[in-house]
CSV table of C-alpha atoms and ligand atoms in Angstrom, one decimal:
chain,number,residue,atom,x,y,z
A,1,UNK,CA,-15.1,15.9,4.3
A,2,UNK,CA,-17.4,13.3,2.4
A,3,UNK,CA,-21.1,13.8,4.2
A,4,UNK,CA,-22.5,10.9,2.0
A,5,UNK,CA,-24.3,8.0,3.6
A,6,UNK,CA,-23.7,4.5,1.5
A,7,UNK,CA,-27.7,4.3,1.1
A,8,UNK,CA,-27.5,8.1,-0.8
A,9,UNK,CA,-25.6,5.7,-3.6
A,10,UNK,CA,-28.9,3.2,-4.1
A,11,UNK,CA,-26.7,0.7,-3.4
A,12,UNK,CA,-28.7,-3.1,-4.1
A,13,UNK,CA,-29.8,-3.8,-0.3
A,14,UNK,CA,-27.8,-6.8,-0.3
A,15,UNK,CA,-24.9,-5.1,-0.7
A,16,UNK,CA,-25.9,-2.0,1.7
A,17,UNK,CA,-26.7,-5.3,4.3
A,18,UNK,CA,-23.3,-6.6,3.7
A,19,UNK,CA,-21.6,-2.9,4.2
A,20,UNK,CA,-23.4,-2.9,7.7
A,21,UNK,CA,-22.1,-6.2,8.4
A,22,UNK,CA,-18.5,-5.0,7.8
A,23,UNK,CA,-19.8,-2.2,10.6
A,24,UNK,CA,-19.1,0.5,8.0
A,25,UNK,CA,-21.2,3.3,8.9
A,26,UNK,CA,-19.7,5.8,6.3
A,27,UNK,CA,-18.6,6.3,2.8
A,28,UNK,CA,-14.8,7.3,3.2
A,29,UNK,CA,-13.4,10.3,1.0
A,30,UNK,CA,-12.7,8.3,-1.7
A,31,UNK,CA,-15.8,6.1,-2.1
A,32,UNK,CA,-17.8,9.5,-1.8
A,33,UNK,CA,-16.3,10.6,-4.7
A,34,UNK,CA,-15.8,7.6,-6.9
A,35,UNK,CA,-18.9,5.6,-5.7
A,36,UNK,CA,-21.2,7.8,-7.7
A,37,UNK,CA,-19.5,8.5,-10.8
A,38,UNK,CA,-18.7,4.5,-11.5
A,39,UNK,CA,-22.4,4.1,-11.0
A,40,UNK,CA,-23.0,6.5,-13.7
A,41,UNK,CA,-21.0,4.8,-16.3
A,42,UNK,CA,-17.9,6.6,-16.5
A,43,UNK,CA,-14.0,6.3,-16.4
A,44,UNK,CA,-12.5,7.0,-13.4
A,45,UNK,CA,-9.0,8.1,-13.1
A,46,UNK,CA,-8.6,7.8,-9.3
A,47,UNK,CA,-5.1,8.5,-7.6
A,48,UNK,CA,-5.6,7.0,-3.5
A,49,UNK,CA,-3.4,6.0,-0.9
A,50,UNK,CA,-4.0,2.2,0.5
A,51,UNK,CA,-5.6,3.1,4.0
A,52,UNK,CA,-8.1,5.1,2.5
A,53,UNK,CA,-11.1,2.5,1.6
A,54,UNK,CA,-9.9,2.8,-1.7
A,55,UNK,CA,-10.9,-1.0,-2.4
A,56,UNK,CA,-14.4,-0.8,-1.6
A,57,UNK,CA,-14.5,2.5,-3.5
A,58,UNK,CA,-14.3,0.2,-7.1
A,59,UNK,CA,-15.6,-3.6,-5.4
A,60,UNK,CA,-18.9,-1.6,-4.2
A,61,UNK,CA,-20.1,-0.3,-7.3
A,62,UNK,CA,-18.7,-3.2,-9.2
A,63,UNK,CA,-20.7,-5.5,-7.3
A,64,UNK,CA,-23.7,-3.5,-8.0
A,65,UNK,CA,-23.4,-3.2,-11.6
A,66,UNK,CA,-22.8,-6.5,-12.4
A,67,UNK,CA,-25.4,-8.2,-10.0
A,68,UNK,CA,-28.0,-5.6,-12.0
A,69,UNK,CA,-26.8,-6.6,-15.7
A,70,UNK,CA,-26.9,-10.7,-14.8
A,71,UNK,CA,-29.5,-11.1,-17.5
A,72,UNK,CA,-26.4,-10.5,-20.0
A,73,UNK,CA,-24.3,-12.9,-19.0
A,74,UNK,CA,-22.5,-15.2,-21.3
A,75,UNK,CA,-19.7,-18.1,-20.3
A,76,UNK,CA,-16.8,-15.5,-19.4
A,77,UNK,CA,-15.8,-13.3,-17.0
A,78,UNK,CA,-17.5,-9.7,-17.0
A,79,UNK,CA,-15.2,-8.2,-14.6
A,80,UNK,CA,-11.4,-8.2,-14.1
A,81,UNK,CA,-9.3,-6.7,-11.4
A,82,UNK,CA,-5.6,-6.5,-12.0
A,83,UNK,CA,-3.4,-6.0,-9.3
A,84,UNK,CA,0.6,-5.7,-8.9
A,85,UNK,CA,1.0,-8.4,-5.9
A,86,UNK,CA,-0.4,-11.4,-5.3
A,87,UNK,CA,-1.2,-10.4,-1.5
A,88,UNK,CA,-2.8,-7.3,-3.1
A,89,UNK,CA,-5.5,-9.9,-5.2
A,90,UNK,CA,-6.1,-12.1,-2.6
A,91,UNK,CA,-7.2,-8.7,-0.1
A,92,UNK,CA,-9.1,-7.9,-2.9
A,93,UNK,CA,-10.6,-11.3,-3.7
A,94,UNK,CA,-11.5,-11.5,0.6
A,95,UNK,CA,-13.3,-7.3,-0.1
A,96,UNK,CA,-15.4,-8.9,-2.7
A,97,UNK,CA,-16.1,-11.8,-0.8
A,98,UNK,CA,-17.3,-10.0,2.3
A,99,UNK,CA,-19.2,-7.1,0.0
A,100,UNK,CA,-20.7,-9.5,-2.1
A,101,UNK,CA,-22.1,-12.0,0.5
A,102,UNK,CA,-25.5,-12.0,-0.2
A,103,UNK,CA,-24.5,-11.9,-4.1
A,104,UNK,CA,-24.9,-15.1,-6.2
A,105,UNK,CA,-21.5,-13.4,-8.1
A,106,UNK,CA,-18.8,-15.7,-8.2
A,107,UNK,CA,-14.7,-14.5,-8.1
A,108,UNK,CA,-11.7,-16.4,-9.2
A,109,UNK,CA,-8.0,-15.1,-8.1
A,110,UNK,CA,-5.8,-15.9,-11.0
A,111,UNK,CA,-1.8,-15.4,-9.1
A,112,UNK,CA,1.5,-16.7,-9.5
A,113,UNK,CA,3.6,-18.6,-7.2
A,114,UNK,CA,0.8,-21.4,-6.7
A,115,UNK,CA,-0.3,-24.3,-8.5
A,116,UNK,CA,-2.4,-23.6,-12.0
A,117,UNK,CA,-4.9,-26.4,-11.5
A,118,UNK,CA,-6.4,-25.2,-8.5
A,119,UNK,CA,-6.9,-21.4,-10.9
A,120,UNK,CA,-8.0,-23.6,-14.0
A,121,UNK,CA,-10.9,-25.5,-12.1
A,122,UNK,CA,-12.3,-22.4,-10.2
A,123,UNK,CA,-12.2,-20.6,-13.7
A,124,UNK,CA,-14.3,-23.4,-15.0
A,125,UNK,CA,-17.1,-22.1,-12.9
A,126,UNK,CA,-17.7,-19.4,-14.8
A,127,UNK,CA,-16.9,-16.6,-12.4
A,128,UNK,CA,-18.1,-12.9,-13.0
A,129,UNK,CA,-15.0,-11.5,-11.6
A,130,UNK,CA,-11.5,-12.4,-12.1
A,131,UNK,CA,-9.1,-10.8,-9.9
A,132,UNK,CA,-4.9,-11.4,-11.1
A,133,UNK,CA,-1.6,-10.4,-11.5
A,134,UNK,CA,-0.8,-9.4,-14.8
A,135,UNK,CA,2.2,-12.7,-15.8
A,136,UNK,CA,-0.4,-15.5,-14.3
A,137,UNK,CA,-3.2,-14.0,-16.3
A,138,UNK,CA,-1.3,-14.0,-19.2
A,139,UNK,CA,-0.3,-17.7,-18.8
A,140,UNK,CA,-3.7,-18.7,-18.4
A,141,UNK,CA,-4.6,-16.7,-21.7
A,142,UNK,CA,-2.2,-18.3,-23.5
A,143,UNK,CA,-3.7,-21.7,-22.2
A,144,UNK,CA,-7.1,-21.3,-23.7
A,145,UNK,CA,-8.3,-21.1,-20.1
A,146,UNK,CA,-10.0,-17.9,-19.7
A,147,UNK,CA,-11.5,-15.4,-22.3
A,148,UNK,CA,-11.5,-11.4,-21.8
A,149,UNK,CA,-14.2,-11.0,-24.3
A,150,UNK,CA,-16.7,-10.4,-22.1
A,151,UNK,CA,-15.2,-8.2,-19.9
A,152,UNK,CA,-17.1,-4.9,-19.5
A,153,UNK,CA,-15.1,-3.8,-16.1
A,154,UNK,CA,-11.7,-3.1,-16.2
A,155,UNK,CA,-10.2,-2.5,-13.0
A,156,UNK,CA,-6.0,-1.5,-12.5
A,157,UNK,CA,-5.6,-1.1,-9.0
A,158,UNK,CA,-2.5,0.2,-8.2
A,159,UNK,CA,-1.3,0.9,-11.1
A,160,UNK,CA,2.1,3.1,-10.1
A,161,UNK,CA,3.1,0.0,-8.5
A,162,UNK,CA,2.6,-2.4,-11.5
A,163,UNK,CA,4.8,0.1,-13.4
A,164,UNK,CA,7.4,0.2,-11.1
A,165,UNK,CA,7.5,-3.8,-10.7
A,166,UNK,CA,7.6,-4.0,-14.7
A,167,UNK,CA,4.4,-5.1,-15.7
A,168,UNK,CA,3.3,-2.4,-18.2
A,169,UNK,CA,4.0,-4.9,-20.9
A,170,UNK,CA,2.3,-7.6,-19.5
A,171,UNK,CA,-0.7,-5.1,-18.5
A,172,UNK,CA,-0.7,-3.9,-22.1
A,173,UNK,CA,-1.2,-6.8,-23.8
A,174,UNK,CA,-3.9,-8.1,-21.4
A,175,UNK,CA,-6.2,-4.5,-22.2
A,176,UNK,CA,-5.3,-5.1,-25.8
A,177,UNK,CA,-7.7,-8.3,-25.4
A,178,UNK,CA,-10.4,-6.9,-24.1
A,179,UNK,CA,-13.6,-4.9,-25.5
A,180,UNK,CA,-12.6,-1.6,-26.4
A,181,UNK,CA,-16.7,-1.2,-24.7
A,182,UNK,CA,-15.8,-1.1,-21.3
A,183,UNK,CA,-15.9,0.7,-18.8
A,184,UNK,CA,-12.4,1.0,-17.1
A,185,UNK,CA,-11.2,2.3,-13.5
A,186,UNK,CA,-7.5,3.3,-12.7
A,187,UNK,CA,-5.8,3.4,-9.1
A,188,UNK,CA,-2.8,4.5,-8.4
A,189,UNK,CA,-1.0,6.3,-5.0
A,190,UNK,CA,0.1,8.8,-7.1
A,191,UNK,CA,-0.1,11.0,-10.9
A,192,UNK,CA,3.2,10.5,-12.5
A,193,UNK,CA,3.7,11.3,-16.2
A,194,UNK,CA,3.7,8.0,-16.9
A,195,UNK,CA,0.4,6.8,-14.8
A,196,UNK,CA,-1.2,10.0,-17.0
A,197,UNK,CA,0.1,8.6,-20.4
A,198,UNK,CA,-1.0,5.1,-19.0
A,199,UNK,CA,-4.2,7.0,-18.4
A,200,UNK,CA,-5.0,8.8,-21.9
A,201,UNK,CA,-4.1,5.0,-23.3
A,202,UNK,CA,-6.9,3.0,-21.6
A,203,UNK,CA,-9.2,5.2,-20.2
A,204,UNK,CA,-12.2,7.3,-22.4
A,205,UNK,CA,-13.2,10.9,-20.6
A,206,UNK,CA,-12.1,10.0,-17.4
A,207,UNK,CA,-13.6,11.4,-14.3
A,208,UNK,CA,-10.5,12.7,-12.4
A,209,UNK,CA,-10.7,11.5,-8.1
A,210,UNK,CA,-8.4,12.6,-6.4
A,211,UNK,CA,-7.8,12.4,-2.8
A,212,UNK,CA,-6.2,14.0,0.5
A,213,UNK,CA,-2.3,13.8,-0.8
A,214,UNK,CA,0.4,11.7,0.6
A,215,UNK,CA,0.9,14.6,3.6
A,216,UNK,CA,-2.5,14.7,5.3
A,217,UNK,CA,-2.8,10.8,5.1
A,218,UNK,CA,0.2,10.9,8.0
A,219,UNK,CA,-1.2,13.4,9.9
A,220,UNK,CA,-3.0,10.8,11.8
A,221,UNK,CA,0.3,9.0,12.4
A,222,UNK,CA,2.4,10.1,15.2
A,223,UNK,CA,5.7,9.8,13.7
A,224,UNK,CA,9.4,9.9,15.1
A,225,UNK,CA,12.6,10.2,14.0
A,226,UNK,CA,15.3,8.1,16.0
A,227,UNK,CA,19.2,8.4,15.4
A,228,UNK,CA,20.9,5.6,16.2
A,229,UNK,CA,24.6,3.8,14.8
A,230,UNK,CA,23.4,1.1,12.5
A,231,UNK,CA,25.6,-1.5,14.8
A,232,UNK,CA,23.0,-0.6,17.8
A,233,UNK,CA,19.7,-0.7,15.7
A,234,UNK,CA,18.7,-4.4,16.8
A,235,UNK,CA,19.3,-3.7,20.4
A,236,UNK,CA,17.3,-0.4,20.1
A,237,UNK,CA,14.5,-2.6,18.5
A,238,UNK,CA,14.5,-4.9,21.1
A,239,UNK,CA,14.3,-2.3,23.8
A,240,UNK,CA,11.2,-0.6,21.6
A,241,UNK,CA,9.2,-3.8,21.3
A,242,UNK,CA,9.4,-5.2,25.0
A,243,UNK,CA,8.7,-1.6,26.1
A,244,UNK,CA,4.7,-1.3,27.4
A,245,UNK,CA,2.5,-0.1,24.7
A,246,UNK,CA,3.4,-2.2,21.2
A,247,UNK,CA,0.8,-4.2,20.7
A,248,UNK,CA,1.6,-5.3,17.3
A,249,UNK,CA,4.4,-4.1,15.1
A,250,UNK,CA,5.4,-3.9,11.2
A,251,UNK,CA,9.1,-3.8,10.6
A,252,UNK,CA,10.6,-2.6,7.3
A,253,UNK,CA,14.3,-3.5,6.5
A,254,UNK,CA,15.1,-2.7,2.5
A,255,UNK,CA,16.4,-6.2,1.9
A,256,UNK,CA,15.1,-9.6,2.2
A,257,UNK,CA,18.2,-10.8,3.7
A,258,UNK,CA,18.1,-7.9,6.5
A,259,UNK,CA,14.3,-9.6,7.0
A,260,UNK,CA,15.4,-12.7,8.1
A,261,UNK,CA,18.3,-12.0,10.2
A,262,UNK,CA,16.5,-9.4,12.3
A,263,UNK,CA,13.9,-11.9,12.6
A,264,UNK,CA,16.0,-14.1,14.0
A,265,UNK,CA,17.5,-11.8,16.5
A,266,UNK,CA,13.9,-11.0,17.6
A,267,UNK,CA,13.5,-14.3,18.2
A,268,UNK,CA,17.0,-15.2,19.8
A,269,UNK,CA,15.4,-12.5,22.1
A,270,UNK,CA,11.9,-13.9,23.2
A,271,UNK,CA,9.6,-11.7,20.6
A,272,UNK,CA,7.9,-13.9,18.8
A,273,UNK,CA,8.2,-12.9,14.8
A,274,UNK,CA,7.8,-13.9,11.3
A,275,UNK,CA,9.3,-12.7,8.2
A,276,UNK,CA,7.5,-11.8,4.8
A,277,UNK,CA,9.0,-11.0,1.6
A,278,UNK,CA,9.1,-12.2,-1.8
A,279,UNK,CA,12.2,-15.0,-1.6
A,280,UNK,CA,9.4,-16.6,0.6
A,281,UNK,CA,6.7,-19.0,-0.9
A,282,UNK,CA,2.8,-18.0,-1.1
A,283,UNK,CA,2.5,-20.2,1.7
A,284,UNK,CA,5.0,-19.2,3.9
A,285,UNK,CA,4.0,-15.4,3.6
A,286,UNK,CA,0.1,-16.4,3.7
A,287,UNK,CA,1.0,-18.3,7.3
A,288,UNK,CA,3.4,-15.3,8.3
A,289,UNK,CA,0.5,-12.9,7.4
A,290,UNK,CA,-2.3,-15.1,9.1
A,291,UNK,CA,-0.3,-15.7,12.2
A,292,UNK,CA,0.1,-12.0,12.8
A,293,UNK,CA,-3.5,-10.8,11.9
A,294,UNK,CA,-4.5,-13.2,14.9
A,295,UNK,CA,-1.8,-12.2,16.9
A,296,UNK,CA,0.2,-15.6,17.1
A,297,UNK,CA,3.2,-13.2,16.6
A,298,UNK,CA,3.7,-9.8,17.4
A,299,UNK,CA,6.3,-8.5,14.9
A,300,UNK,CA,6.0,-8.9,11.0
A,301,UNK,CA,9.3,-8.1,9.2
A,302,UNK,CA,8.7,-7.2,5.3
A,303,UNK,CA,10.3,-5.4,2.7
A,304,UNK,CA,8.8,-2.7,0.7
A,305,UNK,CA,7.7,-4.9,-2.4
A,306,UNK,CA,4.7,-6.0,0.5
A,307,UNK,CA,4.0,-3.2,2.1
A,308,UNK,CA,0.8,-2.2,0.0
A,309,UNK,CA,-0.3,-6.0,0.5
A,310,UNK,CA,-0.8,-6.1,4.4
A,311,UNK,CA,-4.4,-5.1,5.6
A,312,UNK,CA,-3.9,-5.8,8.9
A,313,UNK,CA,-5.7,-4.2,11.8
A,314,UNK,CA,-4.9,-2.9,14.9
A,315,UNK,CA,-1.2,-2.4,13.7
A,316,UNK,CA,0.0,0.1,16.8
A,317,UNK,CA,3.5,0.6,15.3
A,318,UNK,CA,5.2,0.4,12.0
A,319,UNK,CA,9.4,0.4,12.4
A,320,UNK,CA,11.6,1.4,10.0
A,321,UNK,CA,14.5,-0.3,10.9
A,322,UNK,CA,15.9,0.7,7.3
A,323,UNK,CA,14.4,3.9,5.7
A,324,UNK,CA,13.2,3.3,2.2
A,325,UNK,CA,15.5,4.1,-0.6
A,326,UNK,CA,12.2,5.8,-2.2
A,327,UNK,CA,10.5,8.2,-0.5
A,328,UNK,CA,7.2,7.4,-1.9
A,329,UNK,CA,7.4,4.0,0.0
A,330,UNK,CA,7.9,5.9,3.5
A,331,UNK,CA,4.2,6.6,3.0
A,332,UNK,CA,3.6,3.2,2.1
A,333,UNK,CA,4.9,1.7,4.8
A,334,UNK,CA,3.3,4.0,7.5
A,335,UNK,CA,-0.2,3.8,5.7
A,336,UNK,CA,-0.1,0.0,7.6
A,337,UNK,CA,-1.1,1.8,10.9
A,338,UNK,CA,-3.7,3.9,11.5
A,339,UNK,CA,-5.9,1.9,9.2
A,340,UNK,CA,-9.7,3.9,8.7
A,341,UNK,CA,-9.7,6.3,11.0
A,342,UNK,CA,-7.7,5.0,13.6
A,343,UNK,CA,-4.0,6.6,15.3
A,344,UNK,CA,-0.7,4.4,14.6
A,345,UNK,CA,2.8,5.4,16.1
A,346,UNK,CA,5.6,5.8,13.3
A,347,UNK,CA,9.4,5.2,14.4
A,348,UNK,CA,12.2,5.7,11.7
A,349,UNK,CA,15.6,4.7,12.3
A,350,UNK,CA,18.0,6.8,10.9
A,351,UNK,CA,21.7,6.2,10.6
A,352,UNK,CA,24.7,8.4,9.4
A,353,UNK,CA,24.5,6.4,5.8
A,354,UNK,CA,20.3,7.3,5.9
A,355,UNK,CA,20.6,11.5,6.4
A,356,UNK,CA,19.9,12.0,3.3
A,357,UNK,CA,17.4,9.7,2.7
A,358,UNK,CA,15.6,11.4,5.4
A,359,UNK,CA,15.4,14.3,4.4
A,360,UNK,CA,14.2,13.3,0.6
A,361,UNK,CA,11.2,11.8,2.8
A,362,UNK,CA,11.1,14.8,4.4
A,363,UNK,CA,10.6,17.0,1.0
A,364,UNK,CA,8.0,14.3,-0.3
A,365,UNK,CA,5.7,14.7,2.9
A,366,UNK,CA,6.4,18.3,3.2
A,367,UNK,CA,6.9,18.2,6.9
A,368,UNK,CA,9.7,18.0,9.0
A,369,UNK,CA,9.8,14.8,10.9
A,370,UNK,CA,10.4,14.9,15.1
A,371,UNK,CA,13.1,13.3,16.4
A,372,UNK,CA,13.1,12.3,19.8
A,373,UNK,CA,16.5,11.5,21.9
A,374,UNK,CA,14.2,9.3,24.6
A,375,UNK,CA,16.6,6.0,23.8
A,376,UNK,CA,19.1,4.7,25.1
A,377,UNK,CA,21.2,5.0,21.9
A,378,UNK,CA,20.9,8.2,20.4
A,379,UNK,CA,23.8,8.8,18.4
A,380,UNK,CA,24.9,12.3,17.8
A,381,UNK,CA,27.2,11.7,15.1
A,382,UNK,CA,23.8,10.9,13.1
A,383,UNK,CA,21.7,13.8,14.1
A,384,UNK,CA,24.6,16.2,13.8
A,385,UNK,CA,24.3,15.2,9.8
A,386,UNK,CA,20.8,16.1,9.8
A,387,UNK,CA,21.1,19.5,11.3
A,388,UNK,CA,24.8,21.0,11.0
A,389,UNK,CA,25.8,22.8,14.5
A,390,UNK,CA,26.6,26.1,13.5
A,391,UNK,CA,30.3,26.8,12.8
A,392,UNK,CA,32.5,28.2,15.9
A,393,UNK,CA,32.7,31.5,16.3
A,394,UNK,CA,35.8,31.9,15.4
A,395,UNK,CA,35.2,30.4,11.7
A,396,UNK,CA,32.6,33.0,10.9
A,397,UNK,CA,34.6,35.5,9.4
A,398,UNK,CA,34.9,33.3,6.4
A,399,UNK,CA,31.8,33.3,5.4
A,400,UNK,CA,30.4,34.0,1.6
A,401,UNK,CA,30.9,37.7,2.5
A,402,UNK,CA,34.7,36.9,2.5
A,403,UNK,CA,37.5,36.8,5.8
A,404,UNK,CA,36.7,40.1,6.9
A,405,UNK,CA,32.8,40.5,5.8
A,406,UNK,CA,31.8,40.1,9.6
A,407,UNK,CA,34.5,41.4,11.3
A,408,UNK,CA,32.7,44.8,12.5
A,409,UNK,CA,30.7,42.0,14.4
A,410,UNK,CA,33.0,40.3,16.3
A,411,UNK,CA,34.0,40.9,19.6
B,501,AMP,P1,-8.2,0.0,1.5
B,501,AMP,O1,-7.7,1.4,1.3
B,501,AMP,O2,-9.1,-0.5,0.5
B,501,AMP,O3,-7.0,-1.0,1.7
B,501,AMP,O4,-9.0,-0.1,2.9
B,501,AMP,C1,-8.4,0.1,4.2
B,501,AMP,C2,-9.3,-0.4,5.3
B,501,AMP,O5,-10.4,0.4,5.5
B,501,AMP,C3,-9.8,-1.8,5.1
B,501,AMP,O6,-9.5,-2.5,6.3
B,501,AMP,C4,-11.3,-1.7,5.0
B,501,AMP,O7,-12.0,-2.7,5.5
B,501,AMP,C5,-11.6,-0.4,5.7
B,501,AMP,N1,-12.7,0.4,5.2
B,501,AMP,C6,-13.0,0.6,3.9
B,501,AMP,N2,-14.1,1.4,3.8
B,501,AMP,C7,-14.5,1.8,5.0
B,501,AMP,C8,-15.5,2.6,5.5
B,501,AMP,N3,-16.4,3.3,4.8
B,501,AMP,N4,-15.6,2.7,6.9
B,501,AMP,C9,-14.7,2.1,7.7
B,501,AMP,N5,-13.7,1.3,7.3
B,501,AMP,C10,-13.6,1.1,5.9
């Protein structure tokens, strides 16, 4: 347990004043271990769940560093932030914003899937910061528009994910453009081979951060395993959602197309929900997100590609109407509730087709999930997959010991 207090960093007072503002009233886990070794100059290999404050953990110390070296700066940007979504930059963009409010720093968000111009005037400001997705960035490199040769931050943030999504190219040629002087900080959920390769590539002595794993982060989730026949699943949501005690729920369904047809059958009965997921324009998810952070609708329906981009608060409930083909985005997905501190309710669905998907979930969070039958369409066949019944008795004498192994023991 972190101890820290954020004035024990010697955080600039403006930026202390704008942590109080945000009614912060202590460093998380992660920002009590990373806070203090970014300040000091170093690399920092940091492997952090979203959920965990993990953002403010690099903006904070960012923030300060750059606001304290302003005497050196030239016409480009001194820090960049590279992110796998463009939900995930904008957050990011809105941290910085909020920590760096009584900051003359300026940030521009460099993402796809919007007009250019808008990107190309802001970056004519000469902002400090430049927060982007790796193939916008890119475009706007090649367009003369922005120069990484001032850049003395480096920040990947999530990097697992922009591996995952393909971007290590695009990420590699980006880093090849910028001083080998830097200093550079590397986030990702979790330590793969490849983040550490990723790692010895980019980063010089890194200070390694780690925090609570995967497991511990769902400890504060209470979650709950619910058989059901895939045919019933929409009526069981339903029944879930107008029950007493969902305030606001996050739906997974592993396809976009799933998305928008169980949005429409929430809708088609009286629950007010919006679907986000990437066949949807900037816009359209931006509205979807905005509508459900201020409680205009009371289900979002994503797919996984978005869970790490939703900072939403007060989330009560995340569904899994599907269960994720990876494990690794079960944790994701359930990290949306229970947000700093708070408790959040997990329900998976699990059909026939899903056991085993379950129980890889199962191996990667080391626990054994609860089911509970308190529905009114438990199916058996389902939970009879996770948990063979025990053979009749009259089959046991053909067990590994052979036909008549047990026979002394029957009776
Ligand atoms: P992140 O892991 O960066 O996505 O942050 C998760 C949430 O925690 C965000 O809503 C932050 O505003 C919030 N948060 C970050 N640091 C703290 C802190 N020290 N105390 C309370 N909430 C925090």
């Amino acid at each position: 347990m972190n101890t820290k207090m954020f004035e024990d960093f010697h955080l600039n007072e403006a930026i202390l004043r704008a942590i109080r503002d945000e009614g912060y009233r202590q460093p998380t886990d992660i920002q009590g271990a990373a806070i203090p070794e970014i300040l000091s100059g170093k690399d920092v290999m940091a492997t952090a769940q979203t959920g965990t404050g993990k953002t403010a953990a690099f903006c904070l110390p960012m923030l300060h560093m750059l606001h304290r070296g302003k005497g050196d700066a030239g016409h480009g940007p001194r820090a960049l932030v590279l992110t796998p979504t463009r939900e995930l930059a904008l957050q990011i963009e809105s941290s910085l914003r909020a920590y760096g409010r009584y900051l003359p720093l300026k940030t521009s968000v460099v993402v796809g899937g919007v007009s250019i111009t808008g990107q190309i005037h802001s970056l004519r400001q000469k902002p400090e910061i430049v927060v982007a997705t790796p193939g916008r960035l890119l475009d706007l490199m090649r367009q003369k528009q922005v120069t990484l040769a001032e850049i003395q931050f480096l920040v990947l943030d999530e990097a697992d994910r922009m591996l995952d999504l393909g971007f290590i190219h695009d990420v590699r040629s980006i880093v090849s453009r910028i001083p080998a002087a830097r200093q550079t900080l590397l986030f990702s959920a979790t330590l793969s081979p490849e983040i550490a390769a990723l790692a010895s590539d980019m980063l010089k002595n890194p200070v390694f951060v780690a925090t609570a794993p995967p497991a511990s982060i769902a400890a504060k989730i209470d979650q709950k395993v619910l058989f059901v026949d895939q045919a019933n699943k929409g009526s069981l949501l339903v029944d879930i959602l107008k029950s007493s005690g969902v305030q606001r729920a996050l739906v997974f369904t592993r396809t976009k197309h799933r998305a928008d047809r169980l949005t429409r059958h929430l809708s088609r009965n009286g629950i007010s929900a919006g679907a986000i997921h990437s066949n949807k324009s900037q816009n359209g998810r931006q509205r979807s997100l905005a509508a459900f952070d201020k409680g205009r609708i009371m289900v979002l329906v994503a797919t996984d590609i978005m869970a790490r981009g939703i900072d939403v608060e007060g989330i009560s409930h995340v569904i899994n109407y599907e269960l994720p083909n990876d494990a690794e985005n079960y944790v994701h997905r359930i990290g949306r509730t229970a947000r700093a501190g708070a408790t959040g309710i997990a329900l998976s669905f699990c059909d026939a087709s899903e056991v085993e998907m379950l129980k890889g979930i199962e191996r990667f969070i080391r626990c054994e999930l609860p089911a509970t039958e308190e529905h009114a369409f438990h199916s058996t066949a389902a939970a009879s997959l996770r948990n063979p019944s025990p053979r009749p008795a009259q089959w046991r004498s053909f067990g590994p010991r052979g036909r008549f192994g047990r026979r002394s023991g029957r009776v």
